[in-house]
Amino acid sequence: MGRWRLLRALVCALVGIYLVAPLVVVLIISFSSASFLRFPPPGYSLRWYENLVRDPAWMDAVWVSIQILVPTALLSTALGTAAALALIRGRLPGAGFVGAALMAPLVVPSIITSAGLYIAYRGLGLNGTLAGMVIGHVVVTLPCVIATVGSALRSLDPRLEAAAATLGATPAAAFRRITLPLLAPAVLSSMLFAAVLSFDELIVSLFVGSARLRTVPVQMWSNIRGDFDPTVAAIASLCFLVALIALALEALLRRRNGDRE
Amino acid sequence: MEAGPVNGRRGAGPWLLLLPAALVMLIAFALPVGMLLARAFTHPEPGLQNFILLWERPVYLHVLVNTVMIAAAATPVTLILAYPVAHAMAHGSPRTRRLLTFLVLIPFWTSLLVRSFATVILLQRRGPLNTLLVNIGVIDAPLPLIYNLTGVLLGAVQTLLPFVIFPLYSSMRRIDPTLMPAALTMGASPVRAFLRVYLPLSLPGLMTGATLVFISMLGYFVIPALLGGPRQTMVGQLIQDQVGQLGSWGVAGALSFVLLAVTAGLLGLLHRLVGLKAVAR
């Protein structure tokens, strides 16, 4: 078995490097002093980060992204949590089918959803508006919230509520005092997930946005497709950093959830 | 399944909780996608001319076939790389599991665009990978790693790996770890024990992962646009061109129709083979 174990370790190492190496390279290049993407860089500087902060196009894009991300995360979490509660605790006939139907945006290619939204928005004048963007982002993020909160609800023991009821709590009180606190970490982590997904979303924003309403990924997209300099590497590194922070926060929430179970 | 509320206090409440999400999905997802698909049959005039066009114009058919071929090439590569990693996560030490989970979660949380851009830099003609390979003497001259099929596959497999590793891991974790030693004591060779005992048990996870990889790859758009050349154009890019630049809704609708039909067909097949529960996780 020794040979096989060695082979397994080798593939794991290879895959680990393959998954992380590109991001590390971008991180290093973002600190380059040269205006070309040579690796390793001839020297190190913060000029591309300065460039980023000074360029109004990038700062506008960050602001647009935040304006979309905040309402998207809030709306998506509220709608998704309510739907997950109904689907798992509601004892609705046909809940399985409805639940599967709500997951559809995960398997329908994003390009189809986006092209559809663009066509539907044309008649309504919603293309190039913040509202149109938020609606599109909610559609893309909602399934993830329903899945995250749903799986947490499924692992929650329903007897806890029953026990609270036996002890004299009304259903509303049992929900507020028992279910909700136990569910809170999952709800928060789904909100985080929705925010990250919205911040990363490219294709919906590409179709529904406009030259004046550009998110960070759209701005990156148009830069990468032209002649790009390490400024893109700087913003990509910041996005990577945001992802790492989100990952750490999520792990923290998960740990808290685990402690309580 | 119980029909209706079991205890009287649950009445319209659950429906009201479900309603907002269902309405959003109906109005902002099902309806727009339906409108796009309907254009296939109505634009510019009613009929099947858009589908006939897809069949008759070599460009369209070529891109459709290309898309399936690229997805078919990426799937086995992803599975072969993912399998040992999931195995190590499922049966390795807790430390190995934690480390690998972390390594797989990093790209999972980083945007596809950022990762694709990173791969663009890595694979440049004078990029880090080529420099490394030349310096250690594996190759004499830089390899063309990008703006071709190699670039698309290297980029795609990287983004697809987490989607296979996690379902595989969760199905492998349920496999009794004493089965393999048992088969070995009964005289089976390691290879035979693996092929006859372990592989069949991990098949549901493998098939779920394969289907997920294949269908997500069919809809890929960012990766072929950034890492491929003109010959690696995929159907997603074609749909964007038709809608964005050409305004040919009909063709875009027909392409979307074909793409969705293939996706739905594959999901249906997977459902028949392993059950929808495994798919929905």
Coordinates of C-alpha atoms in Angstrom, one line a residue:
Chain A
M1 CA 0.0 0.0 0.0
G2 CA 3.0 2.3 0.5
R3 CA 3.3 3.1 -3.2
W4 CA -0.3 4.0 -3.4
R5 CA -0.1 6.3 -0.4
L6 CA 2.9 8.0 -1.9
L7 CA 1.0 8.5 -5.2
R8 CA -2.0 9.9 -3.3
A9 CA 0.2 12.3 -1.4
L10 CA 1.9 13.4 -4.6
V11 CA -1.4 14.1 -6.3
C12 CA -2.7 16.0 -3.2
A13 CA 0.4 18.2 -3.2
L14 CA 0.1 18.8 -6.9
V15 CA -3.6 19.8 -6.6
G16 CA -2.9 22.0 -3.6
I17 CA -0.2 23.9 -5.6
Y18 CA -2.4 24.0 -8.7
L19 CA -5.3 25.5 -6.7
V20 CA -3.3 28.1 -4.8
A21 CA -0.2 28.9 -6.9
P22 CA -2.0 31.3 -9.4
L23 CA -3.4 33.4 -6.5
V24 CA 0.1 33.6 -4.9
V25 CA 1.6 34.7 -8.2
V26 CA -1.0 37.5 -8.6
L27 CA -0.4 38.6 -5.0
I28 CA 3.4 38.9 -5.6
I29 CA 3.0 40.6 -9.0
S30 CA 0.6 43.2 -7.5
F31 CA 3.6 44.5 -5.5
S32 CA 5.8 44.7 -8.6
S33 CA 7.7 47.9 -9.3
A34 CA 7.5 47.2 -13.1
S35 CA 4.7 48.1 -15.4
F36 CA 4.8 44.7 -17.0
L37 CA 3.8 41.4 -15.6
R38 CA 7.3 39.9 -15.3
F39 CA 7.8 37.2 -12.7
P40 CA 9.6 37.4 -10.4
P41 CA 9.2 41.2 -10.4
P42 CA 12.5 43.2 -10.8
G43 CA 11.6 45.2 -7.6
Y44 CA 8.7 45.8 -5.2
S45 CA 6.5 48.8 -4.7
L46 CA 3.0 49.9 -3.8
R47 CA 2.4 51.9 -7.0
W48 CA -0.4 49.7 -8.3
Y49 CA -2.3 50.0 -5.1
E50 CA -1.8 53.8 -5.2
N51 CA -3.0 53.6 -8.8
L52 CA -6.1 51.8 -7.8
V53 CA -7.0 54.3 -5.1
R54 CA -6.3 57.3 -7.4
D55 CA -8.3 56.0 -10.3
P56 CA -11.9 57.2 -10.1
A57 CA -13.0 54.3 -12.4
W58 CA -11.9 51.7 -9.8
M59 CA -13.2 53.6 -6.8
D60 CA -16.6 54.1 -8.6
A61 CA -16.7 50.4 -9.3
V62 CA -16.1 49.6 -5.6
W63 CA -18.8 52.0 -4.6
V64 CA -21.3 50.5 -7.1
S65 CA -20.4 47.0 -5.9
I66 CA -21.1 47.9 -2.3
Q67 CA -24.4 49.6 -3.2
I68 CA -25.5 46.3 -4.8
L69 CA -24.0 43.9 -2.3
V70 CA -25.6 45.3 0.8
P71 CA -29.3 45.2 -0.3
T72 CA -28.6 41.9 -2.1
A73 CA -27.3 40.2 1.0
L74 CA -30.1 41.5 3.3
L75 CA -32.9 40.7 0.8
S76 CA -31.5 37.4 -0.1
T77 CA -31.0 36.3 3.5
A78 CA -34.5 37.5 4.5
L79 CA -36.3 35.8 1.6
G80 CA -34.1 32.7 1.7
T81 CA -34.4 32.1 5.5
A82 CA -38.2 32.5 5.3
A83 CA -38.3 30.1 2.4
A84 CA -36.1 27.5 4.1
L85 CA -38.2 27.7 7.3
A86 CA -41.4 27.1 5.2
L87 CA -39.8 24.3 3.2
I88 CA -38.4 22.3 6.1
R89 CA -40.7 23.1 9.0
G90 CA -43.9 24.0 7.2
R91 CA -45.0 20.4 6.2
L92 CA -46.2 21.8 2.9
P93 CA -47.4 19.4 0.3
G94 CA -45.0 19.4 -2.6
A95 CA -42.2 21.0 -0.6
G96 CA -39.6 18.8 -2.2
F97 CA -40.6 20.0 -5.7
V98 CA -40.8 23.6 -4.7
G99 CA -37.4 23.4 -3.0
A100 CA -35.8 21.8 -6.1
A101 CA -37.4 24.5 -8.3
L102 CA -36.0 27.2 -6.1
M103 CA -32.5 25.7 -6.7
A104 CA -32.8 26.0 -10.5
P105 CA -30.5 29.1 -10.8
L106 CA -27.7 26.9 -9.6
V107 CA -27.9 24.6 -12.6
V108 CA -29.2 27.0 -15.3
P109 CA -26.1 28.5 -16.9
S110 CA -25.6 32.1 -15.6
I111 CA -25.3 33.3 -19.2
I112 CA -28.9 32.2 -19.9
T113 CA -30.3 33.8 -16.7
S114 CA -28.4 37.0 -17.5
A115 CA -29.5 37.2 -21.2
G116 CA -33.1 36.5 -20.0
L117 CA -33.0 39.3 -17.5
Y118 CA -31.6 41.7 -20.1
I119 CA -34.5 40.9 -22.4
A120 CA -37.1 41.2 -19.7
Y121 CA -35.6 44.4 -18.4
R122 CA -35.6 46.1 -21.8
G123 CA -39.3 46.7 -21.7
L124 CA -39.2 47.9 -18.1
G125 CA -36.3 50.2 -18.4
L126 CA -34.5 48.3 -15.6
N127 CA -31.2 47.8 -17.5
G128 CA -28.5 50.0 -16.1
T129 CA -30.3 50.7 -12.9
L130 CA -29.4 49.8 -9.3
A131 CA -32.7 48.1 -8.7
G132 CA -32.3 45.9 -11.8
M133 CA -28.9 44.9 -10.6
V134 CA -30.0 44.1 -7.1
I135 CA -32.9 41.9 -8.4
G136 CA -30.6 40.0 -10.6
H137 CA -28.1 39.5 -7.8
V138 CA -30.8 38.3 -5.4
V139 CA -31.9 35.7 -8.0
V140 CA -28.3 34.4 -8.2
T141 CA -27.7 34.3 -4.4
L142 CA -31.0 33.1 -3.1
P143 CA -30.5 29.4 -3.8
C144 CA -27.3 29.4 -1.7
V145 CA -29.1 31.0 1.2
I146 CA -31.9 28.5 1.1
A147 CA -29.4 25.6 0.9
T148 CA -27.2 26.9 3.7
V149 CA -30.1 27.8 6.1
G150 CA -32.0 24.7 5.0
S151 CA -29.2 22.3 5.9
A152 CA -28.7 23.9 9.3
L153 CA -32.5 23.6 9.9
R154 CA -32.4 20.0 8.9
S155 CA -29.7 19.2 11.5
L156 CA -31.6 21.1 14.2
D157 CA -33.5 18.7 16.5
P158 CA -37.3 19.6 16.2
R159 CA -37.8 18.0 19.6
L160 CA -36.2 21.1 21.1
E161 CA -39.2 23.1 20.1
A162 CA -41.5 20.4 21.3
A163 CA -39.8 20.4 24.6
A164 CA -40.2 24.2 24.8
A165 CA -43.9 23.8 24.0
T166 CA -44.3 21.2 26.8
L167 CA -42.7 23.6 29.2
G168 CA -45.5 26.1 28.3
A169 CA -43.9 28.2 25.5
T170 CA -46.2 29.4 22.7
P171 CA -45.0 28.4 19.2
A172 CA -43.9 32.0 18.6
A173 CA -41.9 32.1 21.8
A174 CA -40.4 28.7 21.2
F175 CA -39.3 29.9 17.7
R176 CA -37.9 33.2 19.0
R177 CA -36.1 31.8 22.1
I178 CA -35.0 28.4 20.8
T179 CA -34.9 28.0 17.0
L180 CA -33.8 31.4 16.0
P181 CA -30.7 31.6 18.3
L182 CA -29.7 28.1 17.2
L183 CA -30.1 29.1 13.6
A184 CA -28.4 32.5 13.8
P185 CA -24.9 31.4 12.9
A186 CA -26.2 29.7 9.7
V187 CA -28.2 32.8 8.8
L188 CA -25.2 35.0 9.3
S189 CA -23.0 32.7 7.3
S190 CA -25.5 32.6 4.5
M191 CA -25.6 36.4 4.5
L192 CA -21.8 36.4 4.2
F193 CA -22.0 33.9 1.4
A194 CA -24.6 36.0 -0.4
A195 CA -22.5 39.2 0.0
V196 CA -19.4 37.4 -1.4
L197 CA -21.3 35.9 -4.3
S198 CA -22.8 39.3 -5.2
F199 CA -19.4 41.0 -4.9
D200 CA -18.0 38.3 -7.3
E201 CA -20.9 38.2 -9.7
L202 CA -19.8 39.1 -13.2
I203 CA -22.2 37.8 -15.9
V204 CA -25.4 39.3 -14.6
S205 CA -23.7 42.6 -14.0
L206 CA -22.2 42.5 -17.5
F207 CA -25.6 42.2 -19.1
V208 CA -27.8 44.3 -16.8
G209 CA -25.2 47.0 -16.0
S210 CA -24.1 49.9 -18.2
A211 CA -21.0 52.0 -18.8
R212 CA -22.0 54.1 -15.8
L213 CA -23.0 51.2 -13.6
R214 CA -19.9 49.1 -13.4
T215 CA -19.2 46.7 -10.6
V216 CA -15.6 45.7 -9.7
P217 CA -15.7 42.4 -11.7
V218 CA -17.1 44.2 -14.7
Q219 CA -14.3 46.8 -14.5
M220 CA -11.8 44.0 -14.1
W221 CA -13.3 42.1 -17.0
S222 CA -12.9 45.1 -19.4
N223 CA -9.4 45.7 -18.2
I224 CA -8.2 42.1 -18.6
R225 CA -9.5 42.0 -22.1
G226 CA -7.5 45.1 -23.1
D227 CA -3.9 45.8 -22.4
F228 CA -3.6 45.3 -18.7
D229 CA -1.0 46.4 -16.1
P230 CA -0.5 45.2 -12.6
T231 CA -3.4 47.5 -11.3
V232 CA -5.7 44.5 -12.1
A233 CA -3.4 42.3 -10.1
A234 CA -3.7 44.7 -7.2
I235 CA -7.6 44.6 -7.2
A236 CA -7.5 40.9 -7.8
S237 CA -5.3 40.5 -4.7
L238 CA -7.7 42.7 -2.7
C239 CA -10.6 40.5 -3.9
F240 CA -8.6 37.4 -2.8
L241 CA -8.0 39.0 0.6
V242 CA -11.7 39.7 1.0
A243 CA -12.4 36.0 0.1
L244 CA -9.8 34.9 2.8
I245 CA -11.5 37.1 5.4
A246 CA -14.9 35.7 4.5
L247 CA -13.6 32.2 4.6
A248 CA -12.1 32.8 8.1
L249 CA -15.4 34.4 9.3
E250 CA -17.4 31.5 8.0
A251 CA -15.1 29.0 9.7
L252 CA -15.6 31.0 12.9
L253 CA -19.4 30.9 12.6
R254 CA -19.3 27.2 11.8
R255 CA -17.3 26.5 14.9
R256 CA -19.8 28.4 17.1
N257 CA -22.5 26.4 15.5
G258 CA -20.7 23.2 16.2
D259 CA -20.2 24.2 19.9
R260 CA -23.8 24.5 20.4
E261 CA -24.9 21.3 18.8
Chain B
M1 CA -46.1 12.6 3.2
E2 CA -48.8 14.2 5.3
A3 CA -51.2 16.4 3.3
G4 CA -51.9 19.7 4.9
P5 CA -51.1 20.8 8.4
V6 CA -50.7 18.2 11.0
N7 CA -51.5 20.3 14.0
G8 CA -54.0 23.1 13.5
R9 CA -51.7 26.0 14.3
R10 CA -49.9 25.7 11.1
G11 CA -52.2 27.2 8.5
A12 CA -51.3 29.7 5.8
G13 CA -48.1 30.7 7.7
P14 CA -45.6 28.5 5.8
W15 CA -47.1 29.5 2.5
L16 CA -46.7 33.2 3.4
L17 CA -43.1 32.6 4.3
L18 CA -42.4 30.9 1.0
L19 CA -44.3 33.4 -1.1
P20 CA -41.7 36.2 -1.4
A21 CA -38.9 33.9 -2.5
A22 CA -41.2 32.0 -4.9
L23 CA -42.5 35.3 -6.4
V24 CA -38.9 36.6 -7.0
M25 CA -37.9 33.4 -8.6
L26 CA -41.0 33.3 -10.8
I27 CA -40.9 36.9 -11.9
A28 CA -37.1 37.6 -12.0
F29 CA -35.9 34.1 -13.1
A30 CA -38.5 31.8 -14.6
L31 CA -40.2 34.5 -16.6
P32 CA -37.0 36.1 -18.1
V33 CA -35.5 32.7 -19.0
G34 CA -38.9 31.7 -20.5
M35 CA -38.9 34.9 -22.5
L36 CA -35.4 34.2 -23.9
L37 CA -36.4 30.6 -24.8
A38 CA -39.6 31.8 -26.4
R39 CA -37.6 34.1 -28.7
A40 CA -36.1 31.0 -30.3
F41 CA -39.6 30.2 -31.7
T42 CA -40.9 33.8 -32.3
H43 CA -38.0 36.0 -33.4
P44 CA -37.8 37.4 -36.0
E45 CA -40.9 35.5 -37.1
P46 CA -42.8 32.4 -35.7
G47 CA -41.3 29.1 -36.7
L48 CA -38.4 26.8 -36.3
Q49 CA -36.0 28.8 -38.6
N50 CA -33.6 29.5 -35.7
F51 CA -33.1 25.9 -35.0
I52 CA -32.6 25.2 -38.7
L53 CA -30.1 28.0 -38.8
L54 CA -28.1 26.3 -35.9
W55 CA -28.1 23.1 -37.9
E56 CA -27.2 24.6 -41.2
R57 CA -24.6 27.3 -40.4
P58 CA -21.3 25.5 -39.8
V59 CA -20.2 28.1 -37.2
Y60 CA -23.0 27.3 -34.8
L61 CA -22.8 23.6 -35.1
H62 CA -19.1 23.8 -34.7
V63 CA -19.3 25.8 -31.5
L64 CA -21.9 23.4 -30.1
V65 CA -19.8 20.4 -30.8
N66 CA -16.8 22.2 -29.5
T67 CA -18.5 23.0 -26.2
V68 CA -19.4 19.4 -25.6
M69 CA -15.9 18.2 -26.5
I70 CA -14.2 20.7 -24.2
A71 CA -16.5 19.7 -21.3
A72 CA -16.0 16.0 -22.1
A73 CA -12.2 16.6 -22.0
A74 CA -12.2 18.5 -18.8
T75 CA -14.4 16.1 -16.8
P76 CA -12.1 13.0 -16.6
V77 CA -9.1 15.2 -15.9
T78 CA -11.0 16.8 -13.0
L79 CA -12.2 13.5 -11.7
I80 CA -8.8 11.8 -11.8
L81 CA -7.2 14.7 -9.9
A82 CA -10.1 15.1 -7.4
Y83 CA -10.4 11.4 -6.5
P84 CA -7.1 11.0 -4.5
V85 CA -7.7 14.4 -2.8
A86 CA -11.2 13.4 -1.7
H87 CA -9.8 10.0 -0.6
A88 CA -7.1 11.6 1.5
M89 CA -9.7 14.0 3.0
A90 CA -12.1 11.1 3.9
H91 CA -9.5 8.6 5.2
G92 CA -6.4 10.6 6.1
S93 CA -5.5 12.1 9.5
P94 CA -7.5 15.0 10.8
R95 CA -4.6 17.3 10.1
T96 CA -4.5 16.2 6.4
R97 CA -8.3 16.7 6.2
R98 CA -8.1 20.2 7.7
L99 CA -5.2 21.3 5.4
L100 CA -6.8 19.9 2.2
T101 CA -10.3 21.4 3.1
F102 CA -8.6 24.8 3.6
L103 CA -6.7 24.5 0.2
V104 CA -9.9 23.5 -1.6
L105 CA -12.0 26.2 0.1
I106 CA -9.7 29.0 -0.9
P107 CA -10.5 28.8 -4.6
F108 CA -14.1 28.0 -3.7
W109 CA -14.5 31.4 -2.0
T110 CA -12.4 33.4 -4.5
S111 CA -14.2 34.7 -7.5
L112 CA -14.0 32.8 -10.8
L113 CA -12.8 35.9 -12.5
V114 CA -9.9 36.5 -10.1
R115 CA -8.8 32.9 -10.4
S116 CA -9.0 33.0 -14.2
F117 CA -7.0 36.2 -14.3
A118 CA -4.5 34.6 -12.0
T119 CA -4.2 31.6 -14.4
V120 CA -3.8 34.0 -17.3
I121 CA -0.8 35.5 -15.6
L122 CA 0.6 32.1 -14.6
L123 CA 0.4 30.6 -18.1
Q124 CA 1.8 33.6 -20.2
R125 CA 4.5 32.8 -22.6
R126 CA 7.1 34.4 -20.3
G127 CA 5.0 33.7 -17.3
P128 CA 6.1 32.0 -14.0
L129 CA 5.2 28.4 -15.2
N130 CA 7.2 28.6 -18.4
T131 CA 10.1 30.3 -16.7
L132 CA 10.2 27.6 -14.0
L133 CA 10.0 24.8 -16.6
V134 CA 12.8 26.3 -18.7
N135 CA 15.0 27.0 -15.6
I136 CA 14.8 23.5 -14.3
G137 CA 15.5 22.2 -17.8
V138 CA 12.3 20.3 -18.4
I139 CA 11.8 22.2 -21.7
D140 CA 14.1 24.2 -24.0
A141 CA 11.7 26.9 -25.1
P142 CA 8.5 28.3 -23.6
L143 CA 5.4 26.2 -24.3
P144 CA 2.2 27.7 -25.7
L145 CA 0.1 27.2 -22.6
I146 CA -2.6 29.9 -23.2
Y147 CA -5.1 31.0 -25.8
N148 CA -5.5 27.4 -26.8
L149 CA -7.1 24.2 -25.6
T150 CA -4.4 23.7 -22.9
G151 CA -5.2 27.1 -21.4
V152 CA -8.9 26.4 -21.3
L153 CA -8.5 23.0 -19.7
L154 CA -5.9 24.2 -17.2
G155 CA -8.2 27.0 -16.2
A156 CA -11.4 25.0 -16.2
V157 CA -10.1 22.1 -14.2
Q158 CA -8.8 24.4 -11.5
T159 CA -12.2 26.0 -11.1
L160 CA -14.1 22.8 -11.3
L161 CA -12.1 20.7 -8.8
P162 CA -13.9 21.9 -5.6
F163 CA -17.3 20.9 -7.1
V164 CA -16.1 17.3 -7.4
I165 CA -13.9 17.1 -4.3
F166 CA -16.7 17.9 -1.9
P167 CA -19.4 15.5 -3.2
L168 CA -16.8 12.8 -3.6
Y169 CA -15.5 13.4 -0.1
S170 CA -19.0 13.2 1.4
S171 CA -19.7 9.9 -0.3
M172 CA -16.3 8.5 0.6
R173 CA -16.7 9.4 4.2
R174 CA -19.6 7.0 4.4
I175 CA -17.5 4.1 3.1
D176 CA -16.5 1.7 5.9
P177 CA -12.7 2.1 6.2
T178 CA -12.3 -1.6 7.3
L179 CA -13.6 -2.9 4.0
M180 CA -10.3 -2.5 2.2
P181 CA -8.1 -4.3 4.8
A182 CA -10.8 -7.0 4.8
A183 CA -10.6 -7.5 1.1
L184 CA -6.8 -7.6 1.3
T185 CA -6.7 -10.2 4.1
M186 CA -9.0 -12.3 1.9
G187 CA -6.2 -12.3 -0.7
A188 CA -7.2 -9.6 -3.1
S189 CA -4.4 -7.5 -4.6
P190 CA -4.6 -3.8 -3.7
V191 CA -5.7 -2.9 -7.2
R192 CA -8.3 -5.6 -7.3
A193 CA -9.6 -4.7 -3.9
F194 CA -9.9 -1.1 -5.0
L195 CA -11.7 -1.8 -8.2
R196 CA -14.1 -4.4 -6.8
V197 CA -14.8 -2.9 -3.4
Y198 CA -13.9 0.8 -3.0
L199 CA -14.6 2.2 -6.5
P200 CA -18.2 0.8 -6.8
L201 CA -19.0 2.3 -3.3
S202 CA -17.7 5.7 -4.3
L203 CA -19.5 5.6 -7.7
P204 CA -22.6 7.7 -6.6
G205 CA -20.3 10.6 -5.5
L206 CA -18.2 10.2 -8.6
M207 CA -21.2 10.3 -10.9
T208 CA -22.7 13.3 -9.1
G209 CA -19.3 15.1 -9.4
A210 CA -18.9 14.2 -13.1
T211 CA -22.4 15.5 -13.9
L212 CA -21.9 18.7 -12.0
V213 CA -18.5 19.3 -13.7
F214 CA -19.9 18.5 -17.2
I215 CA -23.0 20.7 -16.9
S216 CA -21.2 23.7 -15.3
M217 CA -18.5 23.5 -18.0
L218 CA -21.1 23.5 -20.8
G219 CA -22.2 27.0 -19.6
Y220 CA -18.7 28.3 -19.2
F221 CA -18.0 31.7 -20.6
V222 CA -15.3 33.5 -18.6
I223 CA -12.7 30.8 -18.9
P224 CA -12.8 30.2 -22.7
A225 CA -13.0 34.0 -23.3
L226 CA -9.8 34.7 -21.2
L227 CA -7.8 31.5 -21.7
G228 CA -8.9 30.1 -25.0
G229 CA -8.3 31.1 -28.6
P230 CA -10.9 31.6 -31.3
R231 CA -11.0 27.8 -31.9
Q232 CA -12.1 27.2 -28.3
T233 CA -15.2 29.4 -28.5
M234 CA -18.0 27.9 -26.4
V235 CA -21.7 28.3 -26.6
G236 CA -21.9 30.8 -23.7
Q237 CA -19.7 33.2 -25.6
L238 CA -21.9 32.7 -28.7
I239 CA -25.0 33.6 -26.7
Q240 CA -23.4 36.7 -25.4
D241 CA -22.4 37.8 -28.9
Q242 CA -25.9 37.2 -30.2
V243 CA -27.6 39.2 -27.4
G244 CA -24.9 41.9 -26.8
Q245 CA -23.6 42.8 -30.1
L246 CA -25.9 41.4 -32.8
G247 CA -29.3 41.6 -31.2
S248 CA -30.3 38.3 -32.7
W249 CA -32.6 37.2 -29.9
G250 CA -33.9 34.3 -31.9
V251 CA -30.5 32.6 -32.3
A252 CA -29.6 33.4 -28.7
G253 CA -32.8 31.8 -27.6
A254 CA -32.3 28.7 -29.8
L255 CA -28.7 28.3 -28.4
S256 CA -30.0 28.6 -24.9
F257 CA -32.7 26.1 -25.6
V258 CA -30.2 23.5 -26.8
L259 CA -27.8 24.2 -23.8
L260 CA -30.7 23.9 -21.3
A261 CA -32.1 20.8 -22.9
V262 CA -28.7 19.0 -22.7
T263 CA -28.3 20.2 -19.1
A264 CA -31.8 19.0 -18.1
G265 CA -31.3 15.7 -19.9
L266 CA -28.1 15.0 -18.0
L267 CA -29.6 16.0 -14.7
G268 CA -32.5 13.7 -15.4
L269 CA -30.1 10.9 -16.2
L270 CA -28.2 11.4 -13.0
H271 CA -31.5 11.5 -11.1
R272 CA -32.4 8.1 -12.5
L273 CA -29.0 6.7 -11.7
V274 CA -28.3 7.9 -8.2
G275 CA -31.5 9.7 -7.0
L276 CA -32.2 13.4 -6.7
K277 CA -31.3 13.5 -3.0
A278 CA -27.7 12.8 -3.8
V279 CA -27.8 15.6 -6.4
A280 CA -29.4 18.2 -4.1
R281 CA -27.1 17.1 -1.2

